[in-house]
PDB file of C-alpha atoms in Angstrom:
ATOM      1  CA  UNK M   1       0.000   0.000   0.000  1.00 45.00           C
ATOM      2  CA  UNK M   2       1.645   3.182  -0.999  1.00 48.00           C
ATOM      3  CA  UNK M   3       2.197   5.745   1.559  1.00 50.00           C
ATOM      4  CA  UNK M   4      -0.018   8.384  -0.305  1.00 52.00           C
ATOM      5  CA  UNK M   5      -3.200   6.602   0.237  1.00 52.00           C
ATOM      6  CA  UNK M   6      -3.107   6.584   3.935  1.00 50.00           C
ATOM      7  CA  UNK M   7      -1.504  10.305   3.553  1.00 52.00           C
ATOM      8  CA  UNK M   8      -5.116  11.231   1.966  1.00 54.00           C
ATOM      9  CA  UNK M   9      -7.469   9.727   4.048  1.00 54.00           C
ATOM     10  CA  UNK M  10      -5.904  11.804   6.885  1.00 55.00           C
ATOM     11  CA  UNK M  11      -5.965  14.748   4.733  1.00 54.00           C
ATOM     12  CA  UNK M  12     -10.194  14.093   4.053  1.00 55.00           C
ATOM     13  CA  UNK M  13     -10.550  13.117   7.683  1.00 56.00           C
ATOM     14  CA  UNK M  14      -9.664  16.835   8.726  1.00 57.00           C
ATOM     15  CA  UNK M  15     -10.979  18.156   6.038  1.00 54.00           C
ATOM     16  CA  UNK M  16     -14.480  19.333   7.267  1.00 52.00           C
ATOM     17  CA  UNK M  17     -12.693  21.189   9.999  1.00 53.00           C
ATOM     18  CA  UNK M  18     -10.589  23.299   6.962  1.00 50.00           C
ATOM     19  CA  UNK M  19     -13.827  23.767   5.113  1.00 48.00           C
ATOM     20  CA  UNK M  20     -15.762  24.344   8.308  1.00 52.00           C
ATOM     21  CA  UNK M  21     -13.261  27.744   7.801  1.00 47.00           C
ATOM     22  CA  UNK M  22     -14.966  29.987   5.382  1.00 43.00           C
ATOM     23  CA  UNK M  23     -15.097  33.649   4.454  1.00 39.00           C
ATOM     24  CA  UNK M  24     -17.650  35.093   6.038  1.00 40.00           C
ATOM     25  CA  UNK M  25     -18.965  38.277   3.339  1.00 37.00           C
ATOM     26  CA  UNK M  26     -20.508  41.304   4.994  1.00 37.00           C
ATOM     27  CA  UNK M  27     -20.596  42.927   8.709  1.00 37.00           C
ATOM     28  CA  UNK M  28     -24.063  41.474   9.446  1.00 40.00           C
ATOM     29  CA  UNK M  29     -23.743  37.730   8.467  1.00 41.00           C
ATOM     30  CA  UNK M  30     -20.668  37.640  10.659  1.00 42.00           C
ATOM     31  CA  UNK M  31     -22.450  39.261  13.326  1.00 46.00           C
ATOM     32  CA  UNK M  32     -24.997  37.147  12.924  1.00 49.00           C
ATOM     33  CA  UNK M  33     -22.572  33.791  12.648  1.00 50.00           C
ATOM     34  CA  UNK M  34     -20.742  34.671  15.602  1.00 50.00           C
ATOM     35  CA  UNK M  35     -23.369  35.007  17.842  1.00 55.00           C
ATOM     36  CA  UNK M  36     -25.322  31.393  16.537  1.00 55.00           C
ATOM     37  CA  UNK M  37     -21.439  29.572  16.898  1.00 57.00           C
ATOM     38  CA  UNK M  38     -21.589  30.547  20.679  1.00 68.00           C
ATOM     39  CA  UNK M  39     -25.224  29.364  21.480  1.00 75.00           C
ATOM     40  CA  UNK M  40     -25.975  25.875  21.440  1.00 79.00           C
ATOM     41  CA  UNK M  41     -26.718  24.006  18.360  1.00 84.00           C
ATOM     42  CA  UNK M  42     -26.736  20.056  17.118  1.00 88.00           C
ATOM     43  CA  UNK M  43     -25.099  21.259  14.119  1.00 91.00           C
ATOM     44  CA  UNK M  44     -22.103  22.124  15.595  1.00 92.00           C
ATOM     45  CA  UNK M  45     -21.332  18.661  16.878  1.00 94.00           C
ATOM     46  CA  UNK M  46     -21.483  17.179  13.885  1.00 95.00           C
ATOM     47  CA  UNK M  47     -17.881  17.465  13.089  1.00 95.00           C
ATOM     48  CA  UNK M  48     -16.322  16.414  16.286  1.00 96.00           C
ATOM     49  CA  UNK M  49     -19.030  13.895  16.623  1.00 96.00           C
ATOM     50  CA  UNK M  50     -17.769  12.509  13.567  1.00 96.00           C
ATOM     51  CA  UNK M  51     -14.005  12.630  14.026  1.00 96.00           C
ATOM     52  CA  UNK M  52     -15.022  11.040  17.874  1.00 97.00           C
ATOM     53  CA  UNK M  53     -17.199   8.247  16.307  1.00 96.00           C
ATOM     54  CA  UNK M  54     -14.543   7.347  13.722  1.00 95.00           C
ATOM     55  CA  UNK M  55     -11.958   6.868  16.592  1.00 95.00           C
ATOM     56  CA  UNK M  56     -14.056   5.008  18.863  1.00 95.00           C
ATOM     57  CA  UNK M  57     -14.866   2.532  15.617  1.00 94.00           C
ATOM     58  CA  UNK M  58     -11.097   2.599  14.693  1.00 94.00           C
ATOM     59  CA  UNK M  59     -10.093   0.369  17.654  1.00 92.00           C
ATOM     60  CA  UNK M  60     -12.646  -2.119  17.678  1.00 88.00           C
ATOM     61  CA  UNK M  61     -11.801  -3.486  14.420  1.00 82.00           C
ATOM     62  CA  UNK M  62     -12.441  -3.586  11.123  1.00 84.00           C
ATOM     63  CA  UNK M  63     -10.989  -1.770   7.601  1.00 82.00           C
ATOM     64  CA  UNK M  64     -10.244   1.575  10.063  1.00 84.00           C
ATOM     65  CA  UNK M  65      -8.242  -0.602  12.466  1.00 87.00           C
ATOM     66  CA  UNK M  66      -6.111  -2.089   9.462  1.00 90.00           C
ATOM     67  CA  UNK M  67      -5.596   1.336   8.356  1.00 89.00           C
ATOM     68  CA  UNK M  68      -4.012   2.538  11.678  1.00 92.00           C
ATOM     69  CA  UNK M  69      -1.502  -0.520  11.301  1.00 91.00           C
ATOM     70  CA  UNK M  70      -0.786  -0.067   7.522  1.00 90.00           C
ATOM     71  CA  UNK M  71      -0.572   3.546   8.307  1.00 88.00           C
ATOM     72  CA  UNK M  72       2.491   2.828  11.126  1.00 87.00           C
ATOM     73  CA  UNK M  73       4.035   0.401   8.930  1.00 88.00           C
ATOM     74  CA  UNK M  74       4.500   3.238   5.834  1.00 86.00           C
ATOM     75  CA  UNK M  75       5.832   5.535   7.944  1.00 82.00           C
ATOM     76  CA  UNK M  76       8.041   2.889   9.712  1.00 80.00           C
ATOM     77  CA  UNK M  77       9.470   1.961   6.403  1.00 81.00           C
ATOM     78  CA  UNK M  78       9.799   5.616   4.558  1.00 79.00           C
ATOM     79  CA  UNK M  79      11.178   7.768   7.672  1.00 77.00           C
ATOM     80  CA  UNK M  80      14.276   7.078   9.032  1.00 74.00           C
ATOM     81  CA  UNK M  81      13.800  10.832  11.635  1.00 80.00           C
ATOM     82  CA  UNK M  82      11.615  11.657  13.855  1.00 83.00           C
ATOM     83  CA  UNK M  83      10.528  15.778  13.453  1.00 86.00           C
ATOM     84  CA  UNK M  84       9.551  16.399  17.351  1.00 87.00           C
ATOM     85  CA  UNK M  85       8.135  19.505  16.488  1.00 94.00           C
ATOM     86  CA  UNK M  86       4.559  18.740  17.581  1.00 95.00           C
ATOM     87  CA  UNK M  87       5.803  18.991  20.885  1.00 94.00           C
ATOM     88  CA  UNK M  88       5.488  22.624  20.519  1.00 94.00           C
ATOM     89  CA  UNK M  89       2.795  23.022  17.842  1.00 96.00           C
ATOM     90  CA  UNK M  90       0.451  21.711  20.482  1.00 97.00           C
ATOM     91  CA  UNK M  91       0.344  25.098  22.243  1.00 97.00           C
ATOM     92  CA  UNK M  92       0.391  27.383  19.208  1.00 97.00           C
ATOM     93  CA  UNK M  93      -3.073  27.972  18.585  1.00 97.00           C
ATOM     94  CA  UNK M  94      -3.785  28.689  22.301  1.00 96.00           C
ATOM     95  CA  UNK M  95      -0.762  31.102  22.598  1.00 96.00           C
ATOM     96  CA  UNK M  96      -1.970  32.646  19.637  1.00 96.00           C
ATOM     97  CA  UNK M  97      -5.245  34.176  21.171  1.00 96.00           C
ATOM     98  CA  UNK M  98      -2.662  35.535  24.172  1.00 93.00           C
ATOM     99  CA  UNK M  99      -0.272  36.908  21.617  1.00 95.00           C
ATOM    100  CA  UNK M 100      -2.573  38.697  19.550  1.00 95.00           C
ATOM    101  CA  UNK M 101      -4.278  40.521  22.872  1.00 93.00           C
ATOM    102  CA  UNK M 102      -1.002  41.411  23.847  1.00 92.00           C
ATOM    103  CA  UNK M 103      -0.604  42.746  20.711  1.00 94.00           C
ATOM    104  CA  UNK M 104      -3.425  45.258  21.241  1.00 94.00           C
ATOM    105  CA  UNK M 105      -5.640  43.129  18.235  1.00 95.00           C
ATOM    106  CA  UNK M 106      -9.290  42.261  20.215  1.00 93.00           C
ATOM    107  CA  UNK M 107     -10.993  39.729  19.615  1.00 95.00           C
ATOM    108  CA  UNK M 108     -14.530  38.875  20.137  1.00 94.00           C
ATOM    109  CA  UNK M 109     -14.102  38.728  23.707  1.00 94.00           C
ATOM    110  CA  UNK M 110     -11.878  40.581  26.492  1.00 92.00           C
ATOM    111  CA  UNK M 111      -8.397  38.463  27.544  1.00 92.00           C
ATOM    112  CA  UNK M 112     -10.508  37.690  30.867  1.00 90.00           C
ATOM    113  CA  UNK M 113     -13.234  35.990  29.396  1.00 93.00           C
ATOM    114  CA  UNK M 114     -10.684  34.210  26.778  1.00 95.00           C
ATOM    115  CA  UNK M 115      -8.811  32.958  29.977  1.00 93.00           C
ATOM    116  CA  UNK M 116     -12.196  31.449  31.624  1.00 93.00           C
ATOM    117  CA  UNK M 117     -13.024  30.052  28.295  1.00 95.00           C
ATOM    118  CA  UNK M 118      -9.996  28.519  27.582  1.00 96.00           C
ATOM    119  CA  UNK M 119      -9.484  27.427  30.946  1.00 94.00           C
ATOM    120  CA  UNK M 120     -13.018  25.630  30.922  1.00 95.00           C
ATOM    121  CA  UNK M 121     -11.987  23.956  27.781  1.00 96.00           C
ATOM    122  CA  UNK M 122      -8.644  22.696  28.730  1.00 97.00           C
ATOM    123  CA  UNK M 123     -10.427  21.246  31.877  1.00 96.00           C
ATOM    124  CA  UNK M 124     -12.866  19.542  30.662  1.00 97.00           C
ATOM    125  CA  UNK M 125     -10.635  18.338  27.839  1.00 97.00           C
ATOM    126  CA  UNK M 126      -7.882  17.338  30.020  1.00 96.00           C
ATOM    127  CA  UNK M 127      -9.709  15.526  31.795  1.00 96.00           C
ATOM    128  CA  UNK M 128     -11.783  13.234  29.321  1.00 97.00           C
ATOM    129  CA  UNK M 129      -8.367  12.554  27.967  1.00 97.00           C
ATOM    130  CA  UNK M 130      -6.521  11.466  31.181  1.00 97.00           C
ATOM    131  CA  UNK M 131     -10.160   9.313  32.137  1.00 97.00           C
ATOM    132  CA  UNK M 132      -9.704   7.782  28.365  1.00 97.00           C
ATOM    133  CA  UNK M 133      -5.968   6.721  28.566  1.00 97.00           C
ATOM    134  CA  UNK M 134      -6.068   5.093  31.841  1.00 96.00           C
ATOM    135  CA  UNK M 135      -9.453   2.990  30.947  1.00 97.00           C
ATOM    136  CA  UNK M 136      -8.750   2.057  27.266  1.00 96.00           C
ATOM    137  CA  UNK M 137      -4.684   0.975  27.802  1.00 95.00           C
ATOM    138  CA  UNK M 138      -3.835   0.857  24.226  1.00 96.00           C
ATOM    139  CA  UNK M 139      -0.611   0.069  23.192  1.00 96.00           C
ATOM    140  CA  UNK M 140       1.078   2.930  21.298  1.00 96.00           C
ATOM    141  CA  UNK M 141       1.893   2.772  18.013  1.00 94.00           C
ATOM    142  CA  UNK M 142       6.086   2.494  19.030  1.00 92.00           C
ATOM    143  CA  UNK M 143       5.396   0.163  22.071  1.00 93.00           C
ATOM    144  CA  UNK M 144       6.407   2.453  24.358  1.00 94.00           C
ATOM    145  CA  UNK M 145       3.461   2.763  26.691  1.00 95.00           C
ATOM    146  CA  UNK M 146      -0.601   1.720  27.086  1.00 97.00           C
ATOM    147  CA  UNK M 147      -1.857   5.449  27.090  1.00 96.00           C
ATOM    148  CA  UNK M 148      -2.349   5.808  23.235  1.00 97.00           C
ATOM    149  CA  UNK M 149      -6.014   6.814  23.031  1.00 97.00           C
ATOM    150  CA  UNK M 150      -6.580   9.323  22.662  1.00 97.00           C
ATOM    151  CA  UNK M 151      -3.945  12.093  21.518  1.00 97.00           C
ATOM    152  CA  UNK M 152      -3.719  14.423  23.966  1.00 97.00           C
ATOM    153  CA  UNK M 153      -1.031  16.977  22.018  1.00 97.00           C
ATOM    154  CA  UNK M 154      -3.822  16.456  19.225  1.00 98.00           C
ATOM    155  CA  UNK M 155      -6.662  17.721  21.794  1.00 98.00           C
ATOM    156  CA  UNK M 156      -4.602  20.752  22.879  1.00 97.00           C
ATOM    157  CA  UNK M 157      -4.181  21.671  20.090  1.00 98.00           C
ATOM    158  CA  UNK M 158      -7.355  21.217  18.394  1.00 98.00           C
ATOM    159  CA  UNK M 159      -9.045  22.826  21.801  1.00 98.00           C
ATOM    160  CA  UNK M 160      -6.776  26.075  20.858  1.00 98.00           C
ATOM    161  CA  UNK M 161      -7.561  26.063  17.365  1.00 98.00           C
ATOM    162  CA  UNK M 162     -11.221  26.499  18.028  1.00 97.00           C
ATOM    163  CA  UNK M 163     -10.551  28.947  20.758  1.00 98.00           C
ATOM    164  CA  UNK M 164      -8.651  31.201  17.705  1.00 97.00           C
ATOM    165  CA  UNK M 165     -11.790  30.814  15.265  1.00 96.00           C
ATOM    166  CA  UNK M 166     -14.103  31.982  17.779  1.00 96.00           C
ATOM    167  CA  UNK M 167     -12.526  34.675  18.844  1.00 97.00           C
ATOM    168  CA  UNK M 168     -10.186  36.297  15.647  1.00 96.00           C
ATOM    169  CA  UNK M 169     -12.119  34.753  12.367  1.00 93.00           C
ATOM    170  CA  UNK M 170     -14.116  38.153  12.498  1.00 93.00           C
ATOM    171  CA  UNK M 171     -10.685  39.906  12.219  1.00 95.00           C
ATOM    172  CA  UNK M 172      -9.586  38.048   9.850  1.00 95.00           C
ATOM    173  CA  UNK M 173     -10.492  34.697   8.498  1.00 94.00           C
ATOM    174  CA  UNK M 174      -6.739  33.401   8.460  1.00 95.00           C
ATOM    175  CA  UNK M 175      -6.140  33.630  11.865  1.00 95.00           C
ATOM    176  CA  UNK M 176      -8.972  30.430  11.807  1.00 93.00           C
ATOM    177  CA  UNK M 177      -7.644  28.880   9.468  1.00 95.00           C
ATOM    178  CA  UNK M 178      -4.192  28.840  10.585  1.00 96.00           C
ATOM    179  CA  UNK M 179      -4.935  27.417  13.974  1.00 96.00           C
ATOM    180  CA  UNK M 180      -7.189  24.469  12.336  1.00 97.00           C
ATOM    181  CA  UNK M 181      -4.269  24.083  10.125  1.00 96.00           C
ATOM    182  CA  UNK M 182      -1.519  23.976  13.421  1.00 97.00           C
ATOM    183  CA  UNK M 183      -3.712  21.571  14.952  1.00 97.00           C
ATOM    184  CA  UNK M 184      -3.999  18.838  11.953  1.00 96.00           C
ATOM    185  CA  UNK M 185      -0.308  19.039  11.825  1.00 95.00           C
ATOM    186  CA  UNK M 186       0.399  18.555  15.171  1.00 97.00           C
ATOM    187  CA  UNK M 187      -2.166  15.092  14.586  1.00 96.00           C
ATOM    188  CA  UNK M 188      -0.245  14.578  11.759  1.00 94.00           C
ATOM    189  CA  UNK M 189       2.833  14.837  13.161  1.00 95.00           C
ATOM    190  CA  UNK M 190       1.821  12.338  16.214  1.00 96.00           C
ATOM    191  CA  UNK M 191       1.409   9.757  13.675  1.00 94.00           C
ATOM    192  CA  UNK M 192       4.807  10.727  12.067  1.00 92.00           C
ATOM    193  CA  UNK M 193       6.628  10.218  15.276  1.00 93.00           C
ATOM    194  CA  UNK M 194       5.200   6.504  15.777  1.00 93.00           C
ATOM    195  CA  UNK M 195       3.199   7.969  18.724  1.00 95.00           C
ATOM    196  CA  UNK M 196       0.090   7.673  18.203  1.00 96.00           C
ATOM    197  CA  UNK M 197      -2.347   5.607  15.994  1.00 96.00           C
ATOM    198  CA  UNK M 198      -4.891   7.979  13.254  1.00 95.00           C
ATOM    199  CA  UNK M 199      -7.865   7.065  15.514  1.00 96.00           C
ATOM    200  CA  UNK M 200      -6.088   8.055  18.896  1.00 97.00           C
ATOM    201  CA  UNK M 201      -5.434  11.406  16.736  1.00 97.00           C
ATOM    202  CA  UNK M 202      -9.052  11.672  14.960  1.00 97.00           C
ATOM    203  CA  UNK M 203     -10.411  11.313  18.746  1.00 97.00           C
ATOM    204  CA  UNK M 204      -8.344  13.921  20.486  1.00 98.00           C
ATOM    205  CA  UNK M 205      -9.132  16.266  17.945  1.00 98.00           C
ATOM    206  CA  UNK M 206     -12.946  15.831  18.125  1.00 97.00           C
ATOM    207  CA  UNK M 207     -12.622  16.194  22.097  1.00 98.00           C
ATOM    208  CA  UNK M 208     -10.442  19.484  21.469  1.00 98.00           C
ATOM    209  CA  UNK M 209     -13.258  20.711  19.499  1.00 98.00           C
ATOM    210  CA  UNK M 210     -15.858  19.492  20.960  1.00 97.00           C
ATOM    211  CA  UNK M 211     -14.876  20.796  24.556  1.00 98.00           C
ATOM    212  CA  UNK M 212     -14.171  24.283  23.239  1.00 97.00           C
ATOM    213  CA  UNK M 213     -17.638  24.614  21.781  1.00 97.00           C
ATOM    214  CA  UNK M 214     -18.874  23.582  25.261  1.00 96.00           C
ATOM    215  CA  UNK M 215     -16.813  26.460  27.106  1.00 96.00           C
ATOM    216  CA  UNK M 216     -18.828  28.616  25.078  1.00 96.00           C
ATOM    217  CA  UNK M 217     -22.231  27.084  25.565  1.00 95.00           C
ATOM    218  CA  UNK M 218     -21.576  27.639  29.379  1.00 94.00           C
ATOM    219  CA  UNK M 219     -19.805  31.067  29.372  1.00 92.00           C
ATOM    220  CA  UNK M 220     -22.746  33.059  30.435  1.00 89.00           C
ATOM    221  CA  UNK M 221     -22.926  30.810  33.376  1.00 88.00           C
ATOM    222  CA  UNK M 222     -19.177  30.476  34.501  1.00 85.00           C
ATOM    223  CA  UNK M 223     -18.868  34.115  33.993  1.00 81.00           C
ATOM    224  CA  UNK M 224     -21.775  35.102  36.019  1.00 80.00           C
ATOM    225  CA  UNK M 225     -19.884  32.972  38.951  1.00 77.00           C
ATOM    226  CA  UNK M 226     -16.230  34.582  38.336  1.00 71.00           C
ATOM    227  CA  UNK M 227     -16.934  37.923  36.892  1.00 63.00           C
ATOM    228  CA  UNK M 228     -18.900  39.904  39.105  1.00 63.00           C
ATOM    229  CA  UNK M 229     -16.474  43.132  39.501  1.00 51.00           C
ATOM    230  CA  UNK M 230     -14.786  45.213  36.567  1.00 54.00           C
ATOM    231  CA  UNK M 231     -11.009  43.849  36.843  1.00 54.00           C
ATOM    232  CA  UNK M 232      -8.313  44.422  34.563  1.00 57.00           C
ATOM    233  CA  UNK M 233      -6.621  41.700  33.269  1.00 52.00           C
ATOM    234  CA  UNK M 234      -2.570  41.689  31.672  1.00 54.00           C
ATOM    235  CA  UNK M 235      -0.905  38.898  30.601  1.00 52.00           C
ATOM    236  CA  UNK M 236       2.720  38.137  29.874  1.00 55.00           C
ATOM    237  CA  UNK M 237       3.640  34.612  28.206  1.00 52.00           C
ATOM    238  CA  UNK M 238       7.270  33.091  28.091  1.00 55.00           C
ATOM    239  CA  UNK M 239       8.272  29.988  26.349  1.00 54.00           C
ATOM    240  CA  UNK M 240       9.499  27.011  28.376  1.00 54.00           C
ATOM    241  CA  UNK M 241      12.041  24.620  27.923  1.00 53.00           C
ATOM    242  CA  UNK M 242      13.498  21.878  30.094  1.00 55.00           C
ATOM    243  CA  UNK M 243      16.114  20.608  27.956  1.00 55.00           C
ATOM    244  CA  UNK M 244      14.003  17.905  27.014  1.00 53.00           C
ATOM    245  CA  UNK M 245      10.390  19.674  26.740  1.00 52.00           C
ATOM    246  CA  UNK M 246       9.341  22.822  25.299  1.00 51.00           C
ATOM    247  CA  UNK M 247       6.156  24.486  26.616  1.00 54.00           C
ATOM    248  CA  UNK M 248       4.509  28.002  27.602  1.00 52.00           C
ATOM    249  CA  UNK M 249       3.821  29.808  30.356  1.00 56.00           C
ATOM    250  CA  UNK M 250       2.042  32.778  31.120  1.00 52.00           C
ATOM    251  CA  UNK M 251       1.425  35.280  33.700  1.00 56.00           C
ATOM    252  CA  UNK M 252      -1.701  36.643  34.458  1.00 52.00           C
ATOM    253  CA  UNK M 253      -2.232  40.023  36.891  1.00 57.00           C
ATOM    254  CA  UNK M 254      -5.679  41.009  37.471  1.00 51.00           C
ATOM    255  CA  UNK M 255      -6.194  45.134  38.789  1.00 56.00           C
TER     256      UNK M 255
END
């Protein structure tokens, strides 16, 4: 099985999420888009529905299951380095809302209610992918450990990549699409590196999603709870690295 083939099914899995990304025409319809994306609505879990059905399917069996396997084996015979990049990539979209605020570019919502939002997302996500890895035990894709399923560098990322739609695509579309498009790579990337199978990848990127939109379903409510008093909010983010690890921090001071 040539390598394209499996190459392209990942490209049309995470497709929808790239089309999902459109130009939006005059200052009414994305007024109007806006606000419907941050209200409820069964037609925004279609997509990670989808990607989260197709993972759950992947490891029971099946075509999709021998596609995860013939998947490894291409890359395992075609790349001879691993490109640990993802490692990084992972955090982009999320830093992105930060950098752009500090910045002085708004986006739909102040840098506090971006921080609650993001912070409910990365909970909830977090979480559902620590619960998932310690029930399911799947062996990853380089033997190295039983925590394969889902991908939780996929979910960060994916979770951030959402959080940059909502809040810049009104500024300007390719802030959207560049997060959605930092997020498949990181996926692909996981796959690349022999860590992670295309359904522990198709999964964590439907739970990044997925827990994003729910942030913003319950933002009214968290935000009634938290923001009861006019506070300022700065933020100052450095980039980590252990020698082995890179990551981000950031500093929040609230007048």
């Amino acid at each position: 099985m040539p390598l394209q083939k499996p190459l392209l099914f990942l490209l049309l899995l995470f497709l929808p999420n790239l089309v999902n990304c459109q130009a939006l025409t005059s200052a009414d319809s994305i007024s109007k888009k806006t606000e419907k994306n941050l209200q409820f609505s069964t037609k925004q879990l279609i997509i990670p529905a989808t990607l989260m059905t197709y993972g759950i399917i992947a490891t029971k069996g099946g075509y999709l299951k021998t596609l995860n396997t013939e998947l490894r084996d291409e890359l395992k015979e075609n790349i001879d380095e691993k490109i640990t990049i993802d490692d990084f990539t992972q955090y982009a979209p999320l830093a992105s809302v930060f950098a752009l605020n500090a910045l002085g570019i708004k986006g739909r919502h102040k840098l506090k209610e971006q921080i609650l939002i993001g912070a409910s997302s990365y909970l909830m996500m977090t979480g559902t992918v620590m619960v998932l890895k310690s029930t399911t035990k799947i062996e990853r894709p380089d033997g190295s450990a039983f925590n394969s399923f889902p991908s939780g560098h996929t979910a960060t990322a994916f979770a951030g990549a959402e959080l940059l739609w909502q809040e810049y695509r009104d500024v300007s579309i390719w802030y959207g699409i560049s997060g959605y498009v930092v997020a498949t790579g990181t996926g692909f990337f996981r796959i690349y590196n022999g860590r992670h199978w295309l359904s522990d990848v198709a999964m964590g990127a439907g739970i990044g999603i997925l827990t994003t939109k729910i942030a913003y379903w319950i933002y009214p409510y968290t935000s009634n709870i938290l923001f009861k008093s006019n506070k300022k909010v700065s933020s100052n983010i450095t980039p980590l690295y252990d020698g082995k690890r890179l990551g981000v921090g950031m500093i929040l001071n609230f007048n």
